[in-house]
């Protein structure tokens, strides 16, 4: 426990604290979303406390080190100088003014939403809840989670009989009497695009939906200190749905180009050339690119949160299902393409030495989650190939939720010894000309070898 007192404050007082950077901000879940968010608040002179159940992460941060590639240790140390600390001790939540939850929202083995991280966090948070605290959920989830799942647990399991503020009156002012029994709840989706350096994080508008106007105003005030623009919507459900629309839009459009790629391959048309030409249209077209399958913690997962919830309303989200079917099939297409390419060399997948280049789910990032490379490796191994991999960001692939590969990164010095090199992730570090010149055969799923004219290259 710190010696700070518990909040017990009116919304007006909390708003003032936020504006004066005196509000204490607690971030639960210090992963790819939570840690950068903690650093943003810290840069704006807030005293931030990070909470995580992973003691190794807490210890790493306490040593002033980082476990995320694009976050330098210096950034952690600057935040520490500003009062940042990490802990696994939930009792310290009692002294926070605002609590932001950034825990995972995966799918379970039946492809259904796994809300256990959110519910575990909420059960652990509830006994420490204080009057006047602002609780914001950032994890991507289906519409209704904040109000139907999180809020009832907070109300039922807090020790002081607190209720979420629901009054419809706008403005942060509220009587002390009601404030003594209330806390504030909002949902605000994370919009980070890992590896994208074209938009500064603070320039990404932040959508906010509060359970009532006061909660929305407080959450808007908090995020307004680190983002240039906040976008209020009428409810947490509208904010939850906004995030899903954004990701479903990407999922469906990627499926569309993946399907058109398969057709173009049959027709002998270069899909990349077509997308580049279509992109010259100054209106009504946004380019999406085909690949070996979807990866990451968002696009392959989030749409299914909505299709699951839709069933409660006797509704089938056919675009999501179809896009999922096409995208999930892409690693199988890659396997078939490798087989076809080896066949041209009078070789089979069975027994072939295959090097996978790039296992991260996308270019220039250190994130393996849901990466199609893992599926392609498993499919190749299943067919009897001897698979190796290289990725500048991963010296080792161990065990994940859905895989257990235990592979050590290969060197890039004997490329000619592989029967086939498969480009799954087009990291900028690779010298593709050199790779093609040394390889026997290259299967390229990303158009990374664009402009390299060689019979050794098969684009798929
Ligand atoms: N990674 C992205 O690019 C991205 C982008 C937008 C939205 N999101 C969403 O943000 C959420 C978090 O994603 P992420 O990528 O940061 O996940 P992550 O796995 O990198 O981090 C989550 C962290 O939460 C911690 N955690 C789990 N349960 C906890 C608990 N009960 N108490 C405290 N800590 C706990 C884990 O140890 C981990 O450090 C997800 O809902 C995801 O869909 C992610």
Short mmCIF file of C-alpha atoms and ligand atoms in Angstrom, two decimals:
data_model
loop_
_atom_site.label_atom_id
_atom_site.label_comp_id
_atom_site.label_asym_id
_atom_site.label_seq_id
_atom_site.Cartn_x
_atom_site.Cartn_y
_atom_site.Cartn_z
CA UNK A 1 0.00 0.00 0.00
CA UNK A 2 1.17 3.53 -0.70
CA UNK A 3 0.44 6.36 1.67
CA UNK A 4 -1.86 8.11 -0.83
CA UNK A 5 -5.43 8.39 0.33
CA UNK A 6 -8.33 6.73 -1.47
CA UNK A 7 -10.07 8.97 -4.05
CA UNK A 8 -13.57 9.50 -2.52
CA UNK A 9 -14.14 12.53 -4.70
CA UNK A 10 -16.80 14.28 -6.74
CA UNK A 11 -16.54 14.14 -10.52
CA UNK A 12 -15.70 17.84 -10.47
CA UNK A 13 -12.74 17.18 -8.20
CA UNK A 14 -11.57 14.29 -10.38
CA UNK A 15 -11.82 16.44 -13.49
CA UNK A 16 -9.71 19.14 -11.85
CA UNK A 17 -7.12 16.58 -10.80
CA UNK A 18 -6.97 15.29 -14.38
CA UNK A 19 -6.53 18.78 -15.80
CA UNK A 20 -3.78 19.53 -13.31
CA UNK A 21 -2.08 16.17 -13.97
CA UNK A 22 -2.57 15.20 -10.35
CA UNK A 23 -4.84 12.25 -11.02
CA UNK A 24 -3.17 8.91 -10.33
CA UNK A 25 -3.56 6.61 -13.29
CA UNK A 26 -3.54 2.81 -12.95
CA UNK A 27 -3.15 0.66 -16.05
CA UNK A 28 -4.07 -3.03 -15.71
CA UNK A 29 -2.33 -5.25 -18.28
CA UNK A 30 1.09 -4.05 -19.36
CA UNK A 31 1.25 -5.62 -22.81
CA UNK A 32 1.47 -4.17 -26.30
CA UNK A 33 -1.41 -1.81 -25.50
CA UNK A 34 -1.10 -1.09 -21.78
CA UNK A 35 2.62 -0.36 -21.53
CA UNK A 36 2.75 2.28 -24.31
CA UNK A 37 -0.41 3.83 -22.82
CA UNK A 38 1.24 4.02 -19.39
CA UNK A 39 4.24 5.75 -20.97
CA UNK A 40 2.01 8.27 -22.76
CA UNK A 41 0.36 9.31 -19.48
CA UNK A 42 3.73 9.42 -17.81
CA UNK A 43 5.09 11.72 -20.53
CA UNK A 44 2.22 14.05 -19.69
CA UNK A 45 3.43 14.19 -16.07
CA UNK A 46 0.86 11.84 -14.56
CA UNK A 47 1.98 9.46 -11.84
CA UNK A 48 1.22 6.08 -13.37
CA UNK A 49 1.09 2.65 -11.75
CA UNK A 50 1.06 -0.42 -13.98
CA UNK A 51 -0.57 -3.64 -12.79
CA UNK A 52 0.19 -7.04 -14.27
CA UNK A 53 -0.15 -10.61 -13.05
CA UNK A 54 3.00 -11.55 -14.98
CA UNK A 55 5.68 -11.09 -12.32
CA UNK A 56 8.46 -11.28 -14.94
CA UNK A 57 7.05 -8.20 -16.65
CA UNK A 58 6.75 -6.38 -13.34
CA UNK A 59 10.35 -7.28 -12.45
CA UNK A 60 11.67 -6.25 -15.87
CA UNK A 61 9.99 -2.85 -15.63
CA UNK A 62 11.13 -2.41 -12.02
CA UNK A 63 14.71 -2.94 -13.24
CA UNK A 64 14.10 -0.13 -15.75
CA UNK A 65 14.14 -2.51 -18.70
CA UNK A 66 11.69 -3.22 -21.51
CA UNK A 67 10.28 -6.44 -22.98
CA UNK A 68 8.73 -4.84 -26.06
CA UNK A 69 11.14 -4.36 -28.93
CA UNK A 70 9.99 -0.91 -29.99
CA UNK A 71 10.03 0.47 -26.43
CA UNK A 72 13.53 1.43 -25.33
CA UNK A 73 14.70 0.97 -21.74
CA UNK A 74 15.32 4.74 -21.63
CA UNK A 75 11.58 5.32 -22.00
CA UNK A 76 10.90 3.09 -18.99
CA UNK A 77 13.53 4.90 -16.93
CA UNK A 78 12.17 8.34 -17.88
CA UNK A 79 8.73 7.15 -16.79
CA UNK A 80 10.18 5.89 -13.50
CA UNK A 81 11.68 9.33 -12.92
CA UNK A 82 8.12 10.62 -13.34
CA UNK A 83 6.83 8.21 -10.68
CA UNK A 84 5.95 5.19 -12.82
CA UNK A 85 6.05 1.84 -11.06
CA UNK A 86 4.82 -1.65 -11.88
CA UNK A 87 3.22 -4.06 -9.46
CA UNK A 88 1.20 -7.25 -9.17
CA UNK A 89 -0.45 -5.96 -6.00
CA UNK A 90 -4.08 -5.10 -6.73
CA UNK A 91 -4.54 -3.40 -3.35
CA UNK A 92 -2.65 -0.45 -4.80
CA UNK A 93 -5.65 0.15 -7.06
CA UNK A 94 -7.38 1.71 -4.07
CA UNK A 95 -5.30 4.85 -4.44
CA UNK A 96 -5.86 5.29 -8.17
CA UNK A 97 -8.16 7.99 -9.53
CA UNK A 98 -8.53 6.38 -12.96
CA UNK A 99 -8.10 2.70 -13.82
CA UNK A 100 -7.72 1.55 -17.43
CA UNK A 101 -8.01 -2.13 -18.26
CA UNK A 102 -5.95 -3.46 -21.20
CA UNK A 103 -6.04 -7.24 -20.78
CA UNK A 104 -6.24 -9.83 -23.60
CA UNK A 105 -9.47 -10.87 -25.31
CA UNK A 106 -8.67 -14.07 -27.25
CA UNK A 107 -10.95 -16.76 -28.65
CA UNK A 108 -11.29 -20.13 -26.96
CA UNK A 109 -10.76 -23.48 -28.70
CA UNK A 110 -14.30 -23.34 -30.09
CA UNK A 111 -13.63 -19.95 -31.67
CA UNK A 112 -15.83 -18.21 -29.11
CA UNK A 113 -14.98 -15.08 -27.06
CA UNK A 114 -12.82 -15.83 -24.05
CA UNK A 115 -13.69 -13.05 -21.61
CA UNK A 116 -11.90 -14.73 -18.71
CA UNK A 117 -9.12 -12.11 -18.61
CA UNK A 118 -11.69 -9.33 -18.34
CA UNK A 119 -13.79 -11.13 -15.73
CA UNK A 120 -10.72 -12.20 -13.70
CA UNK A 121 -9.47 -8.63 -13.71
CA UNK A 122 -12.87 -7.27 -12.74
CA UNK A 123 -13.28 -9.78 -9.88
CA UNK A 124 -9.82 -8.81 -8.63
CA UNK A 125 -10.48 -5.09 -8.98
CA UNK A 126 -13.97 -4.95 -7.41
CA UNK A 127 -12.97 -5.37 -3.73
CA UNK A 128 -10.60 -2.41 -4.11
CA UNK A 129 -13.04 -0.10 -5.85
CA UNK A 130 -13.38 3.36 -4.30
CA UNK A 131 -16.05 6.04 -4.62
CA UNK A 132 -15.28 8.59 -7.32
CA UNK A 133 -12.95 6.28 -9.28
CA UNK A 134 -13.13 6.16 -13.06
CA UNK A 135 -12.85 2.67 -14.58
CA UNK A 136 -12.29 2.37 -18.34
CA UNK A 137 -12.17 -0.84 -20.36
CA UNK A 138 -9.92 -0.74 -23.46
CA UNK A 139 -9.81 -4.42 -24.40
CA UNK A 140 -11.51 -5.11 -27.72
CA UNK A 141 -14.77 -6.96 -27.14
CA UNK A 142 -18.38 -7.37 -28.22
CA UNK A 143 -20.97 -4.65 -27.60
CA UNK A 144 -22.42 -5.04 -24.13
CA UNK A 145 -19.31 -6.29 -22.32
CA UNK A 146 -18.75 -3.12 -20.31
CA UNK A 147 -22.32 -2.79 -19.09
CA UNK A 148 -23.49 -6.41 -19.09
CA UNK A 149 -20.37 -8.19 -17.86
CA UNK A 150 -17.96 -5.81 -16.17
CA UNK A 151 -20.28 -3.35 -14.47
CA UNK A 152 -22.45 -5.92 -12.60
CA UNK A 153 -19.35 -7.59 -11.13
CA UNK A 154 -18.00 -4.23 -9.96
CA UNK A 155 -21.31 -3.33 -8.35
CA UNK A 156 -21.87 -6.72 -6.73
CA UNK A 157 -18.38 -7.37 -5.42
CA UNK A 158 -17.20 -3.99 -4.14
CA UNK A 159 -17.10 -3.66 -0.36
CA UNK A 160 -18.82 -0.30 0.02
CA UNK A 161 -22.10 -0.81 -1.81
CA UNK A 162 -20.95 1.49 -4.61
CA UNK A 163 -23.02 1.86 -7.79
CA UNK A 164 -21.96 3.03 -11.22
CA UNK A 165 -23.11 6.59 -11.93
CA UNK A 166 -26.06 6.32 -14.32
CA UNK A 167 -27.73 9.70 -14.07
CA UNK A 168 -28.32 11.23 -17.48
CA UNK A 169 -27.32 14.75 -16.46
CA UNK A 170 -24.31 16.17 -18.28
CA UNK A 171 -21.48 18.07 -16.61
CA UNK A 172 -19.02 16.75 -14.09
CA UNK A 173 -20.71 18.37 -11.14
CA UNK A 174 -22.56 16.09 -8.73
CA UNK A 175 -23.57 16.30 -5.12
CA UNK A 176 -21.07 14.98 -2.59
CA UNK A 177 -23.77 12.72 -1.19
CA UNK A 178 -24.27 10.76 -4.42
CA UNK A 179 -20.55 10.90 -5.26
CA UNK A 180 -19.80 9.05 -2.03
CA UNK A 181 -21.65 6.05 -3.39
CA UNK A 182 -20.69 6.23 -7.07
CA UNK A 183 -17.94 5.27 -9.46
CA UNK A 184 -17.71 6.01 -13.20
CA UNK A 185 -17.45 3.54 -16.05
CA UNK A 186 -16.56 3.95 -19.73
CA UNK A 187 -15.27 2.00 -22.71
CA UNK A 188 -12.61 3.37 -25.04
CA UNK A 189 -11.11 1.17 -27.74
CA UNK A 190 -7.42 1.01 -28.44
CA UNK A 191 -6.47 1.85 -32.04
CA UNK A 192 -2.77 1.16 -32.05
CA UNK A 193 -1.26 -0.07 -35.32
CA UNK A 194 2.02 -1.77 -34.38
CA UNK A 195 4.87 -0.94 -36.71
CA UNK A 196 3.04 1.99 -38.29
CA UNK A 197 5.25 5.03 -37.91
CA UNK A 198 3.25 7.30 -40.21
CA UNK A 199 0.78 8.45 -37.52
CA UNK A 200 1.92 9.59 -34.09
CA UNK A 201 -0.02 7.84 -31.35
CA UNK A 202 -1.31 11.16 -29.99
CA UNK A 203 -2.76 11.97 -33.44
CA UNK A 204 -5.02 8.90 -33.45
CA UNK A 205 -8.46 10.15 -32.33
CA UNK A 206 -9.74 8.34 -29.24
CA UNK A 207 -13.35 7.11 -29.24
CA UNK A 208 -15.01 7.20 -25.80
CA UNK A 209 -18.40 5.93 -24.64
CA UNK A 210 -19.47 6.43 -21.02
CA UNK A 211 -22.20 4.67 -19.06
CA UNK A 212 -23.54 8.16 -18.39
CA UNK A 213 -22.54 11.65 -19.57
CA UNK A 214 -20.39 12.25 -16.49
CA UNK A 215 -18.36 9.10 -17.11
CA UNK A 216 -17.98 10.08 -20.76
CA UNK A 217 -16.85 13.56 -19.82
CA UNK A 218 -14.30 12.30 -17.30
CA UNK A 219 -12.91 9.68 -19.68
CA UNK A 220 -12.81 12.30 -22.45
CA UNK A 221 -10.93 14.70 -20.13
CA UNK A 222 -8.43 11.98 -19.21
CA UNK A 223 -7.71 10.91 -22.78
CA UNK A 224 -7.76 14.54 -23.90
CA UNK A 225 -4.50 14.99 -22.01
CA UNK A 226 -2.66 12.49 -24.24
CA UNK A 227 -4.63 12.47 -27.51
CA UNK A 228 -5.23 15.52 -29.67
CA UNK A 229 -8.81 14.53 -30.35
CA UNK A 230 -11.40 12.52 -28.48
CA UNK A 231 -14.58 11.31 -30.16
CA UNK A 232 -17.49 10.91 -27.76
CA UNK A 233 -20.18 8.36 -28.63
CA UNK A 234 -23.45 7.81 -26.82
CA UNK A 235 -22.67 4.59 -24.92
CA UNK A 236 -19.99 1.99 -24.16
CA UNK A 237 -21.77 -0.36 -26.60
CA UNK A 238 -21.44 2.17 -29.43
CA UNK A 239 -17.71 2.50 -28.65
CA UNK A 240 -17.31 -1.30 -28.48
CA UNK A 241 -19.08 -1.66 -31.83
CA UNK A 242 -16.97 1.11 -33.41
CA UNK A 243 -13.80 -0.85 -32.76
CA UNK A 244 -15.33 -4.01 -34.20
CA UNK A 245 -16.53 -2.21 -37.32
CA UNK A 246 -12.98 -0.94 -37.92
CA UNK A 247 -11.47 -4.39 -37.62
CA UNK A 248 -14.23 -6.18 -39.53
CA UNK A 249 -13.78 -3.66 -42.35
CA UNK A 250 -10.13 -4.69 -42.57
CA UNK A 251 -10.84 -8.40 -42.20
CA UNK A 252 -13.45 -8.41 -44.96
CA UNK A 253 -11.38 -6.32 -47.36
CA UNK A 254 -8.30 -8.46 -46.82
CA UNK A 255 -10.44 -11.53 -47.56
CA UNK A 256 -11.65 -9.86 -50.75
CA UNK A 257 -8.11 -9.29 -52.07
CA UNK A 258 -7.04 -12.74 -50.92
CA UNK A 259 -9.86 -14.27 -52.94
CA UNK A 260 -9.12 -12.07 -55.95
CA UNK A 261 -5.46 -13.06 -55.70
CA UNK A 262 -6.40 -16.72 -56.01
CA UNK A 263 -8.42 -15.90 -59.13
CA UNK A 264 -5.64 -13.70 -60.57
CA UNK A 265 -3.13 -16.51 -60.09
CA UNK A 266 -5.33 -18.77 -62.23
CA UNK A 267 -5.83 -16.05 -64.83
CA UNK A 268 -2.14 -15.15 -65.02
CA UNK A 269 -2.75 -11.59 -63.77
CA UNK A 270 -0.49 -9.92 -61.20
CA UNK A 271 -2.82 -8.88 -58.31
CA UNK A 272 -0.14 -6.51 -56.94
CA UNK A 273 -0.01 -4.64 -60.23
CA UNK A 274 -3.81 -4.42 -60.21
CA UNK A 275 -3.97 -3.08 -56.63
CA UNK A 276 -1.29 -0.50 -57.42
CA UNK A 277 -3.22 0.65 -60.48
CA UNK A 278 -6.57 0.76 -58.62
CA UNK A 279 -4.92 2.78 -55.85
CA UNK A 280 -4.35 5.66 -58.26
CA UNK A 281 -8.10 6.33 -58.10
CA UNK A 282 -8.39 9.46 -55.97
CA UNK A 283 -11.70 8.49 -54.36
CA UNK A 284 -13.70 5.43 -53.33
CA UNK A 285 -10.84 2.94 -53.20
CA UNK A 286 -8.57 2.02 -50.32
CA UNK A 287 -5.88 -0.59 -50.98
CA UNK A 288 -5.68 -3.81 -48.99
CA UNK A 289 -3.05 -6.46 -49.70
CA UNK A 290 -3.17 -10.25 -49.93
CA UNK A 291 -0.91 -12.42 -47.80
CA UNK A 292 -0.34 -15.86 -46.30
CA UNK A 293 -3.22 -15.46 -43.83
CA UNK A 294 -4.28 -13.18 -41.02
CA UNK A 295 -2.24 -12.63 -37.87
CA UNK A 296 -2.08 -10.56 -34.72
CA UNK A 297 -4.31 -10.20 -31.73
CA UNK A 298 -7.01 -8.22 -33.56
CA UNK A 299 -8.07 -8.94 -37.14
CA UNK A 300 -8.25 -12.78 -36.93
CA UNK A 301 -10.09 -12.61 -33.60
CA UNK A 302 -12.21 -9.53 -33.02
CA UNK A 303 -14.79 -10.11 -35.79
CA UNK A 304 -15.76 -13.40 -34.16
CA UNK A 305 -16.62 -11.57 -30.95
CA UNK A 306 -19.40 -9.91 -32.92
CA UNK A 307 -20.56 -12.99 -34.81
CA UNK A 308 -20.85 -14.80 -31.46
CA UNK A 309 -22.85 -11.97 -29.89
CA UNK A 310 -25.05 -11.65 -33.00
CA UNK A 311 -26.40 -15.18 -32.39
CA UNK A 312 -28.04 -13.90 -29.20
CA UNK A 313 -30.15 -11.74 -31.53
CA UNK A 314 -30.87 -14.62 -33.91
CA UNK A 315 -28.65 -12.97 -36.51
CA UNK A 316 -25.89 -14.39 -38.71
CA UNK A 317 -22.99 -12.12 -39.69
CA UNK A 318 -22.32 -13.69 -43.10
CA UNK A 319 -19.58 -11.30 -44.23
CA UNK A 320 -17.55 -12.14 -41.12
CA UNK A 321 -18.01 -15.89 -41.58
CA UNK A 322 -17.11 -15.77 -45.27
CA UNK A 323 -14.08 -13.54 -44.70
CA UNK A 324 -12.94 -15.88 -41.93
CA UNK A 325 -13.28 -18.89 -44.23
CA UNK A 326 -11.22 -17.29 -47.00
CA UNK A 327 -8.53 -15.86 -44.71
CA UNK A 328 -8.19 -19.06 -42.70
CA UNK A 329 -7.64 -20.98 -45.91
CA UNK A 330 -4.64 -18.89 -47.00
CA UNK A 331 -1.95 -20.93 -45.15
CA UNK A 332 -3.29 -24.03 -46.96
CA UNK A 333 -2.93 -22.15 -50.23
CA UNK A 334 0.69 -21.38 -49.29
CA UNK A 335 1.29 -25.08 -48.55
CA UNK A 336 -0.16 -26.05 -51.93
CA UNK A 337 1.98 -23.41 -53.65
CA UNK A 338 5.15 -24.72 -51.96
CA UNK A 339 4.19 -28.24 -53.09
CA UNK A 340 3.61 -27.02 -56.65
CA UNK A 341 6.90 -25.10 -56.74
CA UNK A 342 8.88 -28.08 -55.42
CA UNK A 343 7.12 -30.31 -57.94
CA UNK A 344 8.48 -28.12 -60.74
CA UNK A 345 11.93 -29.02 -59.39
CA UNK A 346 10.98 -32.72 -59.30
CA UNK A 347 10.90 -32.63 -55.49
CA UNK A 348 8.21 -33.28 -52.90
CA UNK A 349 7.30 -31.49 -49.69
CA UNK A 350 8.01 -34.72 -47.85
CA UNK A 351 11.71 -34.58 -46.98
CA UNK A 352 12.28 -31.10 -48.45
CA UNK A 353 14.42 -28.65 -46.49
CA UNK A 354 12.33 -25.52 -46.22
CA UNK A 355 13.35 -22.17 -44.71
CA UNK A 356 10.57 -19.85 -43.56
CA UNK A 357 11.65 -16.22 -43.73
CA UNK A 358 9.78 -14.02 -41.24
CA UNK A 359 7.51 -15.47 -38.58
CA UNK A 360 6.13 -12.27 -37.00
CA UNK A 361 2.53 -11.71 -38.04
CA UNK A 362 3.52 -8.58 -39.89
CA UNK A 363 6.49 -6.70 -41.18
CA UNK A 364 9.02 -5.17 -38.78
CA UNK A 365 7.33 -6.07 -35.51
CA UNK A 366 8.12 -8.49 -32.69
CA UNK A 367 4.70 -10.09 -32.32
CA UNK A 368 4.02 -13.76 -33.11
CA UNK A 369 0.39 -13.96 -32.02
CA UNK A 370 -1.85 -15.82 -34.47
CA UNK A 371 0.90 -15.53 -37.09
CA UNK A 372 0.14 -17.52 -40.27
CA UNK A 373 3.83 -18.51 -40.30
CA UNK A 374 3.14 -20.81 -37.36
CA UNK A 375 0.33 -22.55 -39.24
CA UNK A 376 2.47 -22.88 -42.38
CA UNK A 377 5.31 -24.40 -40.33
CA UNK A 378 2.95 -26.90 -38.73
CA UNK A 379 1.39 -27.82 -42.09
CA UNK A 380 4.82 -28.33 -43.66
CA UNK A 381 6.01 -30.45 -40.75
CA UNK A 382 2.85 -32.50 -40.99
CA UNK A 383 3.68 -33.20 -44.65
CA UNK A 384 7.18 -34.36 -43.68
CA UNK A 385 9.23 -31.27 -44.57
CA UNK A 386 12.34 -30.38 -42.53
CA UNK A 387 11.44 -26.84 -41.56
CA UNK A 388 13.79 -24.09 -40.36
CA UNK A 389 13.02 -20.44 -39.88
CA UNK A 390 14.66 -17.06 -39.65
CA UNK A 391 13.28 -13.86 -38.17
CA UNK A 392 15.37 -10.94 -36.89
CA UNK A 393 12.93 -10.48 -33.97
CA UNK A 394 12.72 -14.08 -32.75
CA UNK A 395 15.82 -16.11 -31.83
CA UNK A 396 13.52 -18.88 -30.61
CA UNK A 397 9.93 -20.02 -31.10
CA UNK A 398 8.67 -21.82 -28.03
CA UNK A 399 5.16 -22.53 -26.91
CA UNK A 400 2.12 -20.37 -27.46
CA UNK A 401 -1.56 -20.85 -26.82
CA UNK A 402 -2.01 -22.86 -30.01
CA UNK A 403 1.47 -24.09 -30.92
CA UNK A 404 4.48 -25.74 -29.38
CA UNK A 405 7.29 -25.60 -31.92
CA UNK A 406 10.51 -25.32 -29.86
CA UNK A 407 12.57 -24.14 -32.81
CA UNK A 408 15.82 -22.18 -32.80
CA UNK A 409 16.47 -19.53 -35.45
CA UNK A 410 18.63 -20.68 -38.38
CA UNK A 411 21.51 -18.63 -39.76
CA UNK A 412 21.19 -16.98 -43.14
CA UNK A 413 24.62 -18.11 -44.33
CA UNK A 414 23.72 -21.31 -46.21
CA UNK A 415 20.65 -20.31 -48.17
CA UNK A 416 21.61 -22.51 -51.12
CA UNK A 417 21.20 -25.64 -48.98
CA UNK A 418 17.42 -25.27 -48.70
CA UNK A 419 15.17 -26.83 -51.31
CA UNK A 420 12.80 -23.92 -50.87
CA UNK A 421 12.78 -20.56 -49.10
CA UNK A 422 9.32 -19.23 -48.25
CA UNK A 423 8.85 -15.52 -47.59
CA UNK A 424 6.01 -15.26 -45.08
CA UNK A 425 6.82 -11.89 -43.49
CA UNK A 426 8.55 -9.23 -45.59
CA UNK A 427 10.75 -7.63 -42.92
CA UNK A 428 12.68 -4.61 -44.18
CA UNK A 429 15.98 -6.07 -42.90
CA UNK A 430 16.16 -8.72 -45.60
CA UNK A 431 18.21 -8.30 -48.76
CA UNK A 432 15.78 -9.98 -51.16
CA UNK A 433 18.10 -9.76 -54.18
CA UNK A 434 20.80 -11.64 -52.30
CA UNK A 435 18.30 -14.19 -51.01
CA UNK A 436 17.02 -14.92 -54.53
CA UNK A 437 20.50 -15.11 -55.98
CA UNK A 438 21.64 -17.67 -53.38
CA UNK A 439 18.43 -19.71 -53.14
CA UNK A 440 17.43 -22.74 -55.21
CA UNK A 441 13.75 -21.75 -55.09
CA UNK A 442 11.80 -18.90 -53.46
CA UNK A 443 8.05 -18.91 -52.75
CA UNK A 444 7.00 -15.32 -52.07
CA UNK A 445 3.68 -14.69 -50.31
CA UNK A 446 4.17 -10.91 -49.92
CA UNK A 447 5.50 -9.61 -53.23
CA UNK A 448 8.75 -8.88 -51.38
CA UNK A 449 10.69 -9.87 -54.50
CA UNK A 450 8.91 -7.30 -56.65
CA UNK A 451 11.17 -6.19 -59.49
CA UNK A 452 13.47 -9.21 -59.14
CA UNK A 453 13.11 -11.11 -62.37
CA UNK A 454 14.18 -14.70 -61.74
CA UNK A 455 12.79 -18.10 -62.70
CA UNK A 456 13.60 -19.21 -59.14
CA UNK A 457 10.81 -17.03 -57.73
CA UNK A 458 7.21 -18.26 -57.42
CA UNK A 459 4.78 -15.60 -56.24
CA UNK A 460 1.70 -16.99 -54.55
N1 LIG B 1 -1.80 -5.38 -29.76
C1 LIG B 1 -2.50 -4.55 -30.50
O1 LIG B 1 -2.00 -4.06 -31.50
C2 LIG B 1 -3.91 -4.13 -30.14
C3 LIG B 1 -4.51 -3.09 -30.85
C4 LIG B 1 -5.78 -2.69 -30.51
C5 LIG B 1 -6.47 -3.35 -29.49
N2 LIG B 1 -5.88 -4.38 -28.82
C6 LIG B 1 -6.66 -5.01 -27.73
O2 LIG B 1 -6.09 -4.61 -26.48
C7 LIG B 1 -6.20 -5.68 -25.53
C8 LIG B 1 -4.83 -6.02 -24.97
O3 LIG B 1 -4.01 -6.47 -26.03
P1 LIG B 1 -2.45 -6.54 -25.90
O4 LIG B 1 -1.94 -6.72 -27.28
O5 LIG B 1 -1.88 -5.44 -25.09
O6 LIG B 1 -2.29 -7.91 -25.05
P2 LIG B 1 -0.97 -8.45 -24.35
O7 LIG B 1 -1.13 -9.91 -24.24
O8 LIG B 1 0.25 -7.90 -25.02
O9 LIG B 1 -1.01 -7.80 -22.89
C9 LIG B 1 -1.98 -8.08 -21.95
C10 LIG B 1 -1.33 -8.02 -20.57
O10 LIG B 1 -2.36 -8.23 -19.60
C11 LIG B 1 -1.81 -8.98 -18.55
N3 LIG B 1 -2.90 -9.58 -17.79
C12 LIG B 1 -3.71 -10.62 -18.12
N4 LIG B 1 -4.61 -10.82 -17.17
C13 LIG B 1 -4.38 -9.89 -16.20
C14 LIG B 1 -4.98 -9.59 -14.96
N5 LIG B 1 -6.02 -10.30 -14.50
N6 LIG B 1 -4.48 -8.57 -14.23
C15 LIG B 1 -3.42 -7.86 -14.68
N7 LIG B 1 -2.81 -8.10 -15.85
C16 LIG B 1 -3.29 -9.10 -16.59
C17 LIG B 1 -0.91 -9.99 -19.25
O11 LIG B 1 0.04 -10.54 -18.39
C18 LIG B 1 -0.28 -9.09 -20.33
O12 LIG B 1 0.90 -8.48 -19.88
C19 LIG B 1 -6.88 -6.82 -26.28
O13 LIG B 1 -8.25 -6.77 -26.06
C20 LIG B 1 -6.59 -6.51 -27.74
O14 LIG B 1 -7.58 -7.05 -28.59
C21 LIG B 1 -4.61 -4.78 -29.12
#
